Amino acid sequence: PSFPLMGKTKDKSGPLPRRPDNSAFKQQRLPAWSPMLTANTVLPFFYLLAVICMLLGVWLLLLVQSTQEIKLDYTDLGNCDECFNLRRNVSNAAQTCSCRVEFSIDKTFKGDVFFYYGLKNFHQNLRRYMDSRDDGQTVGWIKKLKNPSTYCEPFAKDEDGVPIAPCGAVANSMFNDSFALTYHSSSGHRVPVPLLRKGLTWYTDKNVKFRNPRTDNLTLAQVFEGTRQPLYWQKPVYSLDPHDPNNNGFINEDLIVWMREAAFPNFKKLYGILNRADANFEKGLPKGNYSINITYNFPVQHFQGRKEVVLTTLTWFGGQNHFLPIAYLVTSSLILLTAVVLTVAWWKFGKDGKNMKE
């Protein structure tokens, strides 16, 4: 007989040592549930899903219909036509122009009322346009004031080589029309409609993404000394709001709202919220006649655009948007149609397996 040599170990080469353990997990013998999809189980699910989608669609549609909204295209409406023609020529950009638009509200806008401006055919979602900004500058980095990013070109410096703050195409194209809404009461009095011009931005934008540079006992104008305003602006960034010194610089709310680019070419952006602390508008915006005095600055002819103002109430679902309720209703209709077709096919060919052929 032959005996292995002392100290020798068994050779573990070959397929046997690499074989997985004989366990339920590694040998894939775990218990599993394999559902049997039959007409008795599938068809009720289809009908139930159709009913759920239909109920959601109807509920959201009623919710959307409960909002009140009025849109007013003022691009060349009334005497705004004069301003519209004036803005055709870029050389007239420095000339001021104002116009007035009148409208009426047939039913009281109850609750909070939001005032938006809207643009059509303005593409803020172009990649080069969206990249044309310096987030380091708008977050308040001092070194970026005088050294804007190359992404801002050709809106980084003016023709004299002076840096622009805020730089870039997004800031340069900021919407600069302004509005004053007036209510004409039944007694003949003209009552200015108070609008809250703060609290319009996202919290993260106002407190994180946009900050003014450190002043260190200097005025904001002194901090921005050595920079120029964007080419198409009429005011420097440190005096955008003459009525509120805390709403100037990079933390100006109109600037922040504009700098959050829209995803679609037709969009609206928040301009103000009805101040219901005023006794005349405690319950909302009363029905009656109104007028809007517009400082008409923003040209739209060069991109074949249109301008509008939107007054609307909101629900937790948002404004008057019919897409989601219609999507639910269409989906429920398609599911119901599919369920009916499957029911007929099952009733005619597959019930009890009598009419099925091998």
PDB file of C-alpha atoms in Angstrom, residues 46-322:
ATOM      1  CA  PHE A  46     -58.076  46.475 -15.282  1.00  0.00           C
ATOM      2  CA  TYR A  47     -61.554  47.718 -14.361  1.00  0.00           C
ATOM      3  CA  LEU A  48     -60.407  48.863 -10.928  1.00  0.00           C
ATOM      4  CA  LEU A  49     -57.441  50.757 -12.401  1.00  0.00           C
ATOM      5  CA  ALA A  50     -59.698  52.436 -14.966  1.00  0.00           C
ATOM      6  CA  VAL A  51     -62.091  53.584 -12.235  1.00  0.00           C
ATOM      7  CA  ILE A  52     -59.245  54.928 -10.070  1.00  0.00           C
ATOM      8  CA  CYS A  53     -57.713  56.904 -12.970  1.00  0.00           C
ATOM      9  CA  MET A  54     -61.132  58.252 -13.958  1.00  0.00           C
ATOM     10  CA  LEU A  55     -61.907  59.407 -10.413  1.00  0.00           C
ATOM     11  CA  LEU A  56     -58.492  61.091 -10.122  1.00  0.00           C
ATOM     12  CA  GLY A  57     -58.968  62.770 -13.493  1.00  0.00           C
ATOM     13  CA  VAL A  58     -62.424  64.112 -12.617  1.00  0.00           C
ATOM     14  CA  TRP A  59     -61.242  65.301  -9.202  1.00  0.00           C
ATOM     15  CA  LEU A  60     -58.220  67.135 -10.623  1.00  0.00           C
ATOM     16  CA  LEU A  61     -60.335  68.615 -13.426  1.00  0.00           C
ATOM     17  CA  LEU A  62     -62.822  70.041 -10.910  1.00  0.00           C
ATOM     18  CA  LEU A  63     -59.894  71.350  -8.855  1.00  0.00           C
ATOM     19  CA  VAL A  64     -58.376  73.083 -11.882  1.00  0.00           C
ATOM     20  CA  GLN A  65     -61.737  74.549 -12.895  1.00  0.00           C
ATOM     21  CA  SER A  66     -62.102  76.084  -9.431  1.00  0.00           C
ATOM     22  CA  THR A  67     -59.133  78.375 -10.123  1.00  0.00           C
ATOM     23  CA  GLN A  68     -59.780  81.756 -11.720  1.00  0.00           C
ATOM     24  CA  GLU A  69     -57.460  83.202 -14.317  1.00  0.00           C
ATOM     25  CA  ILE A  70     -57.338  86.092 -16.746  1.00  0.00           C
ATOM     26  CA  LYS A  71     -54.662  86.546 -19.438  1.00  0.00           C
ATOM     27  CA  LEU A  72     -54.073  89.849 -21.176  1.00  0.00           C
ATOM     28  CA  ASP A  73     -51.757  90.115 -24.193  1.00  0.00           C
ATOM     29  CA  TYR A  74     -50.558  93.713 -24.105  1.00  0.00           C
ATOM     30  CA  THR A  75     -47.833  93.485 -26.773  1.00  0.00           C
ATOM     31  CA  ASP A  76     -49.551  95.955 -29.118  1.00  0.00           C
ATOM     32  CA  LEU A  77     -52.887  96.407 -27.330  1.00  0.00           C
ATOM     33  CA  GLY A  78     -54.436  99.886 -27.242  1.00  0.00           C
ATOM     34  CA  ASN A  79     -51.875 102.667 -26.964  1.00  0.00           C
ATOM     35  CA  CYS A  80     -49.153 100.065 -26.236  1.00  0.00           C
ATOM     36  CA  ASP A  81     -48.930  99.894 -30.016  1.00  0.00           C
ATOM     37  CA  GLU A  82     -46.917 103.135 -29.943  1.00  0.00           C
ATOM     38  CA  CYS A  83     -44.378 101.623 -27.553  1.00  0.00           C
ATOM     39  CA  PHE A  84     -44.323  98.429 -29.600  1.00  0.00           C
ATOM     40  CA  ASN A  85     -43.299 100.383 -32.707  1.00  0.00           C
ATOM     41  CA  LEU A  86     -40.800 102.488 -30.740  1.00  0.00           C
ATOM     42  CA  ARG A  87     -38.983  99.376 -29.527  1.00  0.00           C
ATOM     43  CA  ARG A  88     -38.508  98.113 -33.090  1.00  0.00           C
ATOM     44  CA  ASN A  89     -35.402 100.282 -33.344  1.00  0.00           C
ATOM     45  CA  VAL A  90     -32.618  99.412 -30.894  1.00  0.00           C
ATOM     46  CA  SER A  91     -31.369 102.996 -30.991  1.00  0.00           C
ATOM     47  CA  ASN A  92     -34.544 104.024 -29.111  1.00  0.00           C
ATOM     48  CA  ALA A  93     -33.751 101.742 -26.150  1.00  0.00           C
ATOM     49  CA  ALA A  94     -32.929 104.675 -23.874  1.00  0.00           C
ATOM     50  CA  GLN A  95     -36.246 106.422 -24.541  1.00  0.00           C
ATOM     51  CA  THR A  96     -38.934 105.727 -21.956  1.00  0.00           C
ATOM     52  CA  CYS A  97     -42.399 104.692 -23.045  1.00  0.00           C
ATOM     53  CA  SER A  98     -45.529 104.015 -21.039  1.00  0.00           C
ATOM     54  CA  CYS A  99     -48.972 102.757 -21.961  1.00  0.00           C
ATOM     55  CA  ARG A 100     -52.230 101.812 -20.332  1.00  0.00           C
ATOM     56  CA  VAL A 101     -54.438  98.750 -20.719  1.00  0.00           C
ATOM     57  CA  GLU A 102     -57.966  98.389 -19.344  1.00  0.00           C
ATOM     58  CA  PHE A 103     -59.860  95.185 -18.556  1.00  0.00           C
ATOM     59  CA  SER A 104     -62.652  93.937 -16.340  1.00  0.00           C
ATOM     60  CA  ILE A 105     -63.183  91.024 -13.972  1.00  0.00           C
ATOM     61  CA  ASP A 106     -66.652  89.461 -14.039  1.00  0.00           C
ATOM     62  CA  LYS A 107     -66.283  87.365 -10.897  1.00  0.00           C
ATOM     63  CA  THR A 108     -64.386  88.068  -7.693  1.00  0.00           C
ATOM     64  CA  PHE A 109     -60.977  86.393  -7.457  1.00  0.00           C
ATOM     65  CA  LYS A 110     -61.250  84.954  -3.956  1.00  0.00           C
ATOM     66  CA  GLY A 111     -58.227  84.357  -1.779  1.00  0.00           C
ATOM     67  CA  ASP A 112     -54.612  84.925  -2.775  1.00  0.00           C
ATOM     68  CA  VAL A 113     -54.127  86.390  -6.249  1.00  0.00           C
ATOM     69  CA  PHE A 114     -50.841  86.118  -8.118  1.00  0.00           C
ATOM     70  CA  PHE A 115     -49.627  88.549 -10.780  1.00  0.00           C
ATOM     71  CA  TYR A 116     -47.378  87.087 -13.514  1.00  0.00           C
ATOM     72  CA  TYR A 117     -45.736  88.439 -16.639  1.00  0.00           C
ATOM     73  CA  GLY A 118     -45.511  86.065 -19.566  1.00  0.00           C
ATOM     74  CA  LEU A 119     -43.382  85.728 -22.692  1.00  0.00           C
ATOM     75  CA  LYS A 120     -44.008  83.684 -25.812  1.00  0.00           C
ATOM     76  CA  ASN A 121     -41.390  82.334 -28.211  1.00  0.00           C
ATOM     77  CA  PHE A 122     -38.505  83.255 -25.884  1.00  0.00           C
ATOM     78  CA  HIS A 123     -36.176  80.258 -25.625  1.00  0.00           C
ATOM     79  CA  GLN A 124     -34.433  80.335 -22.259  1.00  0.00           C
ATOM     80  CA  ASN A 125     -33.557  76.643 -22.576  1.00  0.00           C
ATOM     81  CA  LEU A 126     -30.833  77.012 -25.219  1.00  0.00           C
ATOM     82  CA  ARG A 127     -27.623  75.490 -23.905  1.00  0.00           C
ATOM     83  CA  ARG A 128     -25.326  78.405 -24.743  1.00  0.00           C
ATOM     84  CA  TYR A 129     -27.811  80.866 -23.272  1.00  0.00           C
ATOM     85  CA  MET A 130     -28.174  78.862 -20.049  1.00  0.00           C
ATOM     86  CA  ASP A 131     -24.383  78.547 -19.690  1.00  0.00           C
ATOM     87  CA  SER A 132     -23.852  82.281 -20.213  1.00  0.00           C
ATOM     88  CA  ARG A 133     -23.661  83.241 -16.524  1.00  0.00           C
ATOM     89  CA  ASP A 134     -21.211  83.202 -13.640  1.00  0.00           C
ATOM     90  CA  ASP A 135     -22.631  81.488 -10.559  1.00  0.00           C
ATOM     91  CA  GLY A 136     -19.499  82.362  -8.614  1.00  0.00           C
ATOM     92  CA  GLN A 137     -20.202  86.026  -9.244  1.00  0.00           C
ATOM     93  CA  THR A 138     -23.863  85.893  -8.226  1.00  0.00           C
ATOM     94  CA  VAL A 139     -23.030  83.945  -5.063  1.00  0.00           C
ATOM     95  CA  GLY A 140     -21.019  86.969  -3.902  1.00  0.00           C
ATOM     96  CA  TRP A 141     -17.375  86.123  -4.546  1.00  0.00           C
ATOM     97  CA  ILE A 142     -15.474  89.431  -4.576  1.00  0.00           C
ATOM     98  CA  LYS A 143     -12.782  88.188  -6.979  1.00  0.00           C
ATOM     99  CA  LYS A 144     -15.441  87.281  -9.529  1.00  0.00           C
ATOM    100  CA  LEU A 145     -16.787  90.843  -9.722  1.00  0.00           C
ATOM    101  CA  LYS A 146     -13.693  92.024 -11.598  1.00  0.00           C
ATOM    102  CA  ASN A 147     -12.872  88.670 -13.233  1.00  0.00           C
ATOM    103  CA  PRO A 148     -16.092  87.228 -14.692  1.00  0.00           C
ATOM    104  CA  SER A 149     -16.119  83.739 -16.182  1.00  0.00           C
ATOM    105  CA  THR A 150     -15.350  83.247 -19.859  1.00  0.00           C
ATOM    106  CA  TYR A 151     -18.736  81.535 -20.117  1.00  0.00           C
ATOM    107  CA  CYS A 152     -20.209  85.053 -19.995  1.00  0.00           C
ATOM    108  CA  GLU A 153     -18.629  86.089 -23.303  1.00  0.00           C
ATOM    109  CA  PRO A 154     -19.493  88.273 -25.163  1.00  0.00           C
ATOM    110  CA  PHE A 155     -21.284  89.795 -22.146  1.00  0.00           C
ATOM    111  CA  ALA A 156     -18.347  89.576 -19.723  1.00  0.00           C
ATOM    112  CA  LYS A 157     -16.898  93.054 -20.339  1.00  0.00           C
ATOM    113  CA  ASP A 158     -18.096  96.174 -22.100  1.00  0.00           C
ATOM    114  CA  GLU A 159     -16.393  97.777 -25.091  1.00  0.00           C
ATOM    115  CA  ASP A 160     -13.977  99.604 -22.774  1.00  0.00           C
ATOM    116  CA  GLY A 161     -12.913  96.363 -21.084  1.00  0.00           C
ATOM    117  CA  VAL A 162     -14.741  97.094 -17.828  1.00  0.00           C
ATOM    118  CA  PRO A 163     -16.188  93.906 -16.256  1.00  0.00           C
ATOM    119  CA  ILE A 164     -19.973  93.535 -16.206  1.00  0.00           C
ATOM    120  CA  ALA A 165     -21.894  92.535 -13.090  1.00  0.00           C
ATOM    121  CA  PRO A 166     -23.946  90.422 -13.361  1.00  0.00           C
ATOM    122  CA  CYS A 167     -22.392  89.080 -16.537  1.00  0.00           C
ATOM    123  CA  GLY A 168     -23.773  86.790 -19.205  1.00  0.00           C
ATOM    124  CA  ALA A 169     -26.635  86.592 -21.676  1.00  0.00           C
ATOM    125  CA  VAL A 170     -29.228  85.519 -19.082  1.00  0.00           C
ATOM    126  CA  ALA A 171     -28.775  88.614 -16.939  1.00  0.00           C
ATOM    127  CA  ASN A 172     -28.332  90.860 -19.968  1.00  0.00           C
ATOM    128  CA  SER A 173     -31.760  89.866 -21.330  1.00  0.00           C
ATOM    129  CA  MET A 174     -33.598  90.391 -18.032  1.00  0.00           C
ATOM    130  CA  PHE A 175     -37.269  91.342 -18.422  1.00  0.00           C
ATOM    131  CA  ASN A 176     -37.642  94.998 -17.394  1.00  0.00           C
ATOM    132  CA  ASP A 177     -41.264  96.036 -17.965  1.00  0.00           C
ATOM    133  CA  SER A 178     -42.976  97.274 -14.813  1.00  0.00           C
ATOM    134  CA  PHE A 179     -46.660  97.364 -13.911  1.00  0.00           C
ATOM    135  CA  ALA A 180     -49.015  99.354 -11.697  1.00  0.00           C
ATOM    136  CA  LEU A 181     -52.488  97.838 -11.255  1.00  0.00           C
ATOM    137  CA  THR A 182     -55.471 100.083 -10.441  1.00  0.00           C
ATOM    138  CA  TYR A 183     -59.014  99.155  -9.388  1.00  0.00           C
ATOM    139  CA  HIS A 184     -61.879 101.405 -10.539  1.00  0.00           C
ATOM    140  CA  SER A 185     -64.518 101.069  -7.850  1.00  0.00           C
ATOM    141  CA  SER A 186     -68.255 101.428  -8.483  1.00  0.00           C
ATOM    142  CA  SER A 187     -68.167 104.797  -6.712  1.00  0.00           C
ATOM    143  CA  GLY A 188     -65.723 106.119  -9.300  1.00  0.00           C
ATOM    144  CA  HIS A 189     -62.627 106.087  -7.108  1.00  0.00           C
ATOM    145  CA  ARG A 190     -59.327 104.760  -8.375  1.00  0.00           C
ATOM    146  CA  VAL A 191     -57.732 102.449  -5.863  1.00  0.00           C
ATOM    147  CA  PRO A 192     -54.120 101.292  -6.410  1.00  0.00           C
ATOM    148  CA  VAL A 193     -53.888  97.517  -6.064  1.00  0.00           C
ATOM    149  CA  PRO A 194     -51.045  96.755  -3.615  1.00  0.00           C
ATOM    150  CA  LEU A 195     -48.677  94.020  -4.734  1.00  0.00           C
ATOM    151  CA  LEU A 196     -46.111  92.308  -2.552  1.00  0.00           C
ATOM    152  CA  ARG A 197     -42.866  92.453  -4.497  1.00  0.00           C
ATOM    153  CA  LYS A 198     -40.920  90.218  -2.133  1.00  0.00           C
ATOM    154  CA  GLY A 199     -41.236  86.566  -1.246  1.00  0.00           C
ATOM    155  CA  LEU A 200     -41.350  85.604  -4.937  1.00  0.00           C
ATOM    156  CA  THR A 201     -38.323  83.323  -5.065  1.00  0.00           C
ATOM    157  CA  TRP A 202     -37.328  79.852  -3.979  1.00  0.00           C
ATOM    158  CA  TYR A 203     -35.718  79.778  -0.534  1.00  0.00           C
ATOM    159  CA  THR A 204     -32.546  78.131  -1.860  1.00  0.00           C
ATOM    160  CA  ASP A 205     -32.195  80.777  -4.575  1.00  0.00           C
ATOM    161  CA  LYS A 206     -32.607  83.707  -2.215  1.00  0.00           C
ATOM    162  CA  ASN A 207     -30.411  82.367   0.586  1.00  0.00           C
ATOM    163  CA  VAL A 208     -27.911  80.060  -1.102  1.00  0.00           C
ATOM    164  CA  LYS A 209     -27.422  80.648  -4.837  1.00  0.00           C
ATOM    165  CA  PHE A 210     -27.653  84.445  -4.835  1.00  0.00           C
ATOM    166  CA  ARG A 211     -25.785  86.546  -2.288  1.00  0.00           C
ATOM    167  CA  ASN A 212     -24.322  90.033  -2.321  1.00  0.00           C
ATOM    168  CA  PRO A 213     -20.571  90.499  -1.836  1.00  0.00           C
ATOM    169  CA  ARG A 214     -19.437  91.413   1.665  1.00  0.00           C
ATOM    170  CA  THR A 215     -19.686  95.154   2.131  1.00  0.00           C
ATOM    171  CA  ASP A 216     -17.329  95.632   5.131  1.00  0.00           C
ATOM    172  CA  ASN A 217     -18.900  98.986   6.075  1.00  0.00           C
ATOM    173  CA  LEU A 218     -19.049 100.063   2.417  1.00  0.00           C
ATOM    174  CA  THR A 219     -22.211 100.900   0.524  1.00  0.00           C
ATOM    175  CA  LEU A 220     -23.396  98.460  -2.123  1.00  0.00           C
ATOM    176  CA  ALA A 221     -22.556 101.029  -4.798  1.00  0.00           C
ATOM    177  CA  GLN A 222     -18.964 101.204  -3.519  1.00  0.00           C
ATOM    178  CA  VAL A 223     -18.673  97.406  -3.545  1.00  0.00           C
ATOM    179  CA  PHE A 224     -19.696  97.307  -7.219  1.00  0.00           C
ATOM    180  CA  GLU A 225     -17.369 100.190  -8.117  1.00  0.00           C
ATOM    181  CA  GLY A 226     -15.216  99.267 -11.096  1.00  0.00           C
ATOM    182  CA  THR A 227     -17.957  97.226 -12.768  1.00  0.00           C
ATOM    183  CA  ARG A 228     -20.616  98.114 -15.299  1.00  0.00           C
ATOM    184  CA  GLN A 229     -24.252  97.166 -15.589  1.00  0.00           C
ATOM    185  CA  PRO A 230     -25.278  94.756 -18.395  1.00  0.00           C
ATOM    186  CA  LEU A 231     -25.435  96.402 -21.813  1.00  0.00           C
ATOM    187  CA  TYR A 232     -29.246  96.446 -22.098  1.00  0.00           C
ATOM    188  CA  TRP A 233     -29.973  97.472 -18.513  1.00  0.00           C
ATOM    189  CA  GLN A 234     -31.200 100.942 -17.626  1.00  0.00           C
ATOM    190  CA  LYS A 235     -30.054 100.751 -13.969  1.00  0.00           C
ATOM    191  CA  PRO A 236     -27.006  99.280 -12.234  1.00  0.00           C
ATOM    192  CA  VAL A 237     -27.551  96.142 -10.191  1.00  0.00           C
ATOM    193  CA  TYR A 238     -27.120  97.953  -6.858  1.00  0.00           C
ATOM    194  CA  SER A 239     -30.126 100.248  -7.510  1.00  0.00           C
ATOM    195  CA  LEU A 240     -32.672  97.944  -9.127  1.00  0.00           C
ATOM    196  CA  ASP A 241     -35.217  98.685  -6.379  1.00  0.00           C
ATOM    197  CA  PRO A 242     -35.107 102.349  -5.269  1.00  0.00           C
ATOM    198  CA  HIS A 243     -37.889 101.734  -2.709  1.00  0.00           C
ATOM    199  CA  ASP A 244     -36.196  98.903  -0.791  1.00  0.00           C
ATOM    200  CA  PRO A 245     -32.419  98.998  -0.195  1.00  0.00           C
ATOM    201  CA  ASN A 246     -32.562  95.340   0.965  1.00  0.00           C
ATOM    202  CA  ASN A 247     -33.794  94.273  -2.464  1.00  0.00           C
ATOM    203  CA  ASN A 248     -30.770  95.372  -4.477  1.00  0.00           C
ATOM    204  CA  GLY A 249     -27.708  93.721  -5.892  1.00  0.00           C
ATOM    205  CA  PHE A 250     -27.665  90.015  -6.650  1.00  0.00           C
ATOM    206  CA  ILE A 251     -30.466  89.379  -4.125  1.00  0.00           C
ATOM    207  CA  ASN A 252     -32.987  91.444  -6.095  1.00  0.00           C
ATOM    208  CA  GLU A 253     -36.025  89.193  -6.415  1.00  0.00           C
ATOM    209  CA  ASP A 254     -36.879  90.158 -10.004  1.00  0.00           C
ATOM    210  CA  LEU A 255     -33.332  89.253 -11.019  1.00  0.00           C
ATOM    211  CA  ILE A 256     -33.458  85.919  -9.172  1.00  0.00           C
ATOM    212  CA  VAL A 257     -36.827  85.002 -10.706  1.00  0.00           C
ATOM    213  CA  TRP A 258     -35.517  85.798 -14.185  1.00  0.00           C
ATOM    214  CA  MET A 259     -32.256  83.887 -13.693  1.00  0.00           C
ATOM    215  CA  ARG A 260     -34.151  80.626 -13.066  1.00  0.00           C
ATOM    216  CA  GLU A 261     -34.510  79.684 -16.726  1.00  0.00           C
ATOM    217  CA  ALA A 262     -37.801  78.368 -18.078  1.00  0.00           C
ATOM    218  CA  ALA A 263     -37.944  74.952 -19.730  1.00  0.00           C
ATOM    219  CA  PHE A 264     -40.327  75.942 -22.544  1.00  0.00           C
ATOM    220  CA  PRO A 265     -40.454  78.899 -24.976  1.00  0.00           C
ATOM    221  CA  ASN A 266     -43.845  80.038 -23.647  1.00  0.00           C
ATOM    222  CA  PHE A 267     -43.638  80.762 -19.931  1.00  0.00           C
ATOM    223  CA  LYS A 268     -44.734  83.067 -17.156  1.00  0.00           C
ATOM    224  CA  LYS A 269     -42.821  84.359 -14.155  1.00  0.00           C
ATOM    225  CA  LEU A 270     -44.095  85.736 -10.875  1.00  0.00           C
ATOM    226  CA  TYR A 271     -44.129  89.543 -10.616  1.00  0.00           C
ATOM    227  CA  GLY A 272     -46.129  90.136  -7.438  1.00  0.00           C
ATOM    228  CA  ILE A 273     -48.717  88.812  -4.974  1.00  0.00           C
ATOM    229  CA  LEU A 274     -51.859  90.671  -3.928  1.00  0.00           C
ATOM    230  CA  ASN A 275     -51.368  92.272  -0.522  1.00  0.00           C
ATOM    231  CA  ARG A 276     -54.559  91.301   1.292  1.00  0.00           C
ATOM    232  CA  ALA A 277     -53.664  93.376   4.347  1.00  0.00           C
ATOM    233  CA  ASP A 278     -55.353  96.249   2.512  1.00  0.00           C
ATOM    234  CA  ALA A 279     -59.015  96.461   3.592  1.00  0.00           C
ATOM    235  CA  ASN A 280     -60.202  96.873  -0.018  1.00  0.00           C
ATOM    236  CA  PHE A 281     -58.678  93.550  -1.045  1.00  0.00           C
ATOM    237  CA  GLU A 282     -59.003  91.518   2.145  1.00  0.00           C
ATOM    238  CA  LYS A 283     -61.144  88.853   0.457  1.00  0.00           C
ATOM    239  CA  GLY A 284     -59.296  88.932  -2.841  1.00  0.00           C
ATOM    240  CA  LEU A 285     -59.632  90.895  -6.060  1.00  0.00           C
ATOM    241  CA  PRO A 286     -63.213  92.224  -6.387  1.00  0.00           C
ATOM    242  CA  LYS A 287     -65.069  92.137  -9.663  1.00  0.00           C
ATOM    243  CA  GLY A 288     -65.169  95.355 -11.633  1.00  0.00           C
ATOM    244  CA  ASN A 289     -63.012  97.460 -13.949  1.00  0.00           C
ATOM    245  CA  TYR A 290     -59.228  97.619 -13.786  1.00  0.00           C
ATOM    246  CA  SER A 291     -56.375  99.286 -15.582  1.00  0.00           C
ATOM    247  CA  ILE A 292     -52.651  98.538 -15.792  1.00  0.00           C
ATOM    248  CA  ASN A 293     -50.090 101.287 -16.301  1.00  0.00           C
ATOM    249  CA  ILE A 294     -47.128  99.673 -18.040  1.00  0.00           C
ATOM    250  CA  THR A 295     -43.586 100.957 -18.343  1.00  0.00           C
ATOM    251  CA  TYR A 296     -42.879  99.369 -21.711  1.00  0.00           C
ATOM    252  CA  ASN A 297     -39.164  98.548 -22.058  1.00  0.00           C
ATOM    253  CA  PHE A 298     -38.736  94.946 -23.201  1.00  0.00           C
ATOM    254  CA  PRO A 299     -38.635  94.495 -27.026  1.00  0.00           C
ATOM    255  CA  VAL A 300     -40.083  91.324 -28.540  1.00  0.00           C
ATOM    256  CA  GLN A 301     -40.026  91.990 -32.288  1.00  0.00           C
ATOM    257  CA  HIS A 302     -36.566  90.514 -32.811  1.00  0.00           C
ATOM    258  CA  PHE A 303     -37.680  87.020 -31.762  1.00  0.00           C
ATOM    259  CA  GLN A 304     -41.307  87.295 -32.963  1.00  0.00           C
ATOM    260  CA  GLY A 305     -42.513  87.121 -29.391  1.00  0.00           C
ATOM    261  CA  ARG A 306     -45.509  88.296 -27.411  1.00  0.00           C
ATOM    262  CA  LYS A 307     -45.950  89.714 -23.913  1.00  0.00           C
ATOM    263  CA  GLU A 308     -48.818  89.202 -21.496  1.00  0.00           C
ATOM    264  CA  VAL A 309     -49.892  89.666 -17.914  1.00  0.00           C
ATOM    265  CA  VAL A 310     -51.660  86.894 -16.015  1.00  0.00           C
ATOM    266  CA  LEU A 311     -53.833  87.260 -12.919  1.00  0.00           C
ATOM    267  CA  THR A 312     -54.699  83.958 -11.296  1.00  0.00           C
ATOM    268  CA  THR A 313     -55.687  82.205  -8.092  1.00  0.00           C
ATOM    269  CA  LEU A 314     -53.945  78.986  -7.099  1.00  0.00           C
ATOM    270  CA  THR A 315     -54.767  75.703  -5.381  1.00  0.00           C
ATOM    271  CA  TRP A 316     -52.372  73.170  -3.851  1.00  0.00           C
ATOM    272  CA  PHE A 317     -52.283  71.654  -7.346  1.00  0.00           C
ATOM    273  CA  GLY A 318     -51.045  74.927  -8.845  1.00  0.00           C
ATOM    274  CA  GLY A 319     -52.591  77.123 -11.498  1.00  0.00           C
ATOM    275  CA  GLN A 320     -54.978  76.412 -14.326  1.00  0.00           C
ATOM    276  CA  ASN A 321     -53.185  73.490 -15.963  1.00  0.00           C
ATOM    277  CA  HIS A 322     -55.388  70.889 -17.656  1.00  0.00           C
TER     278      HIS A 322
END
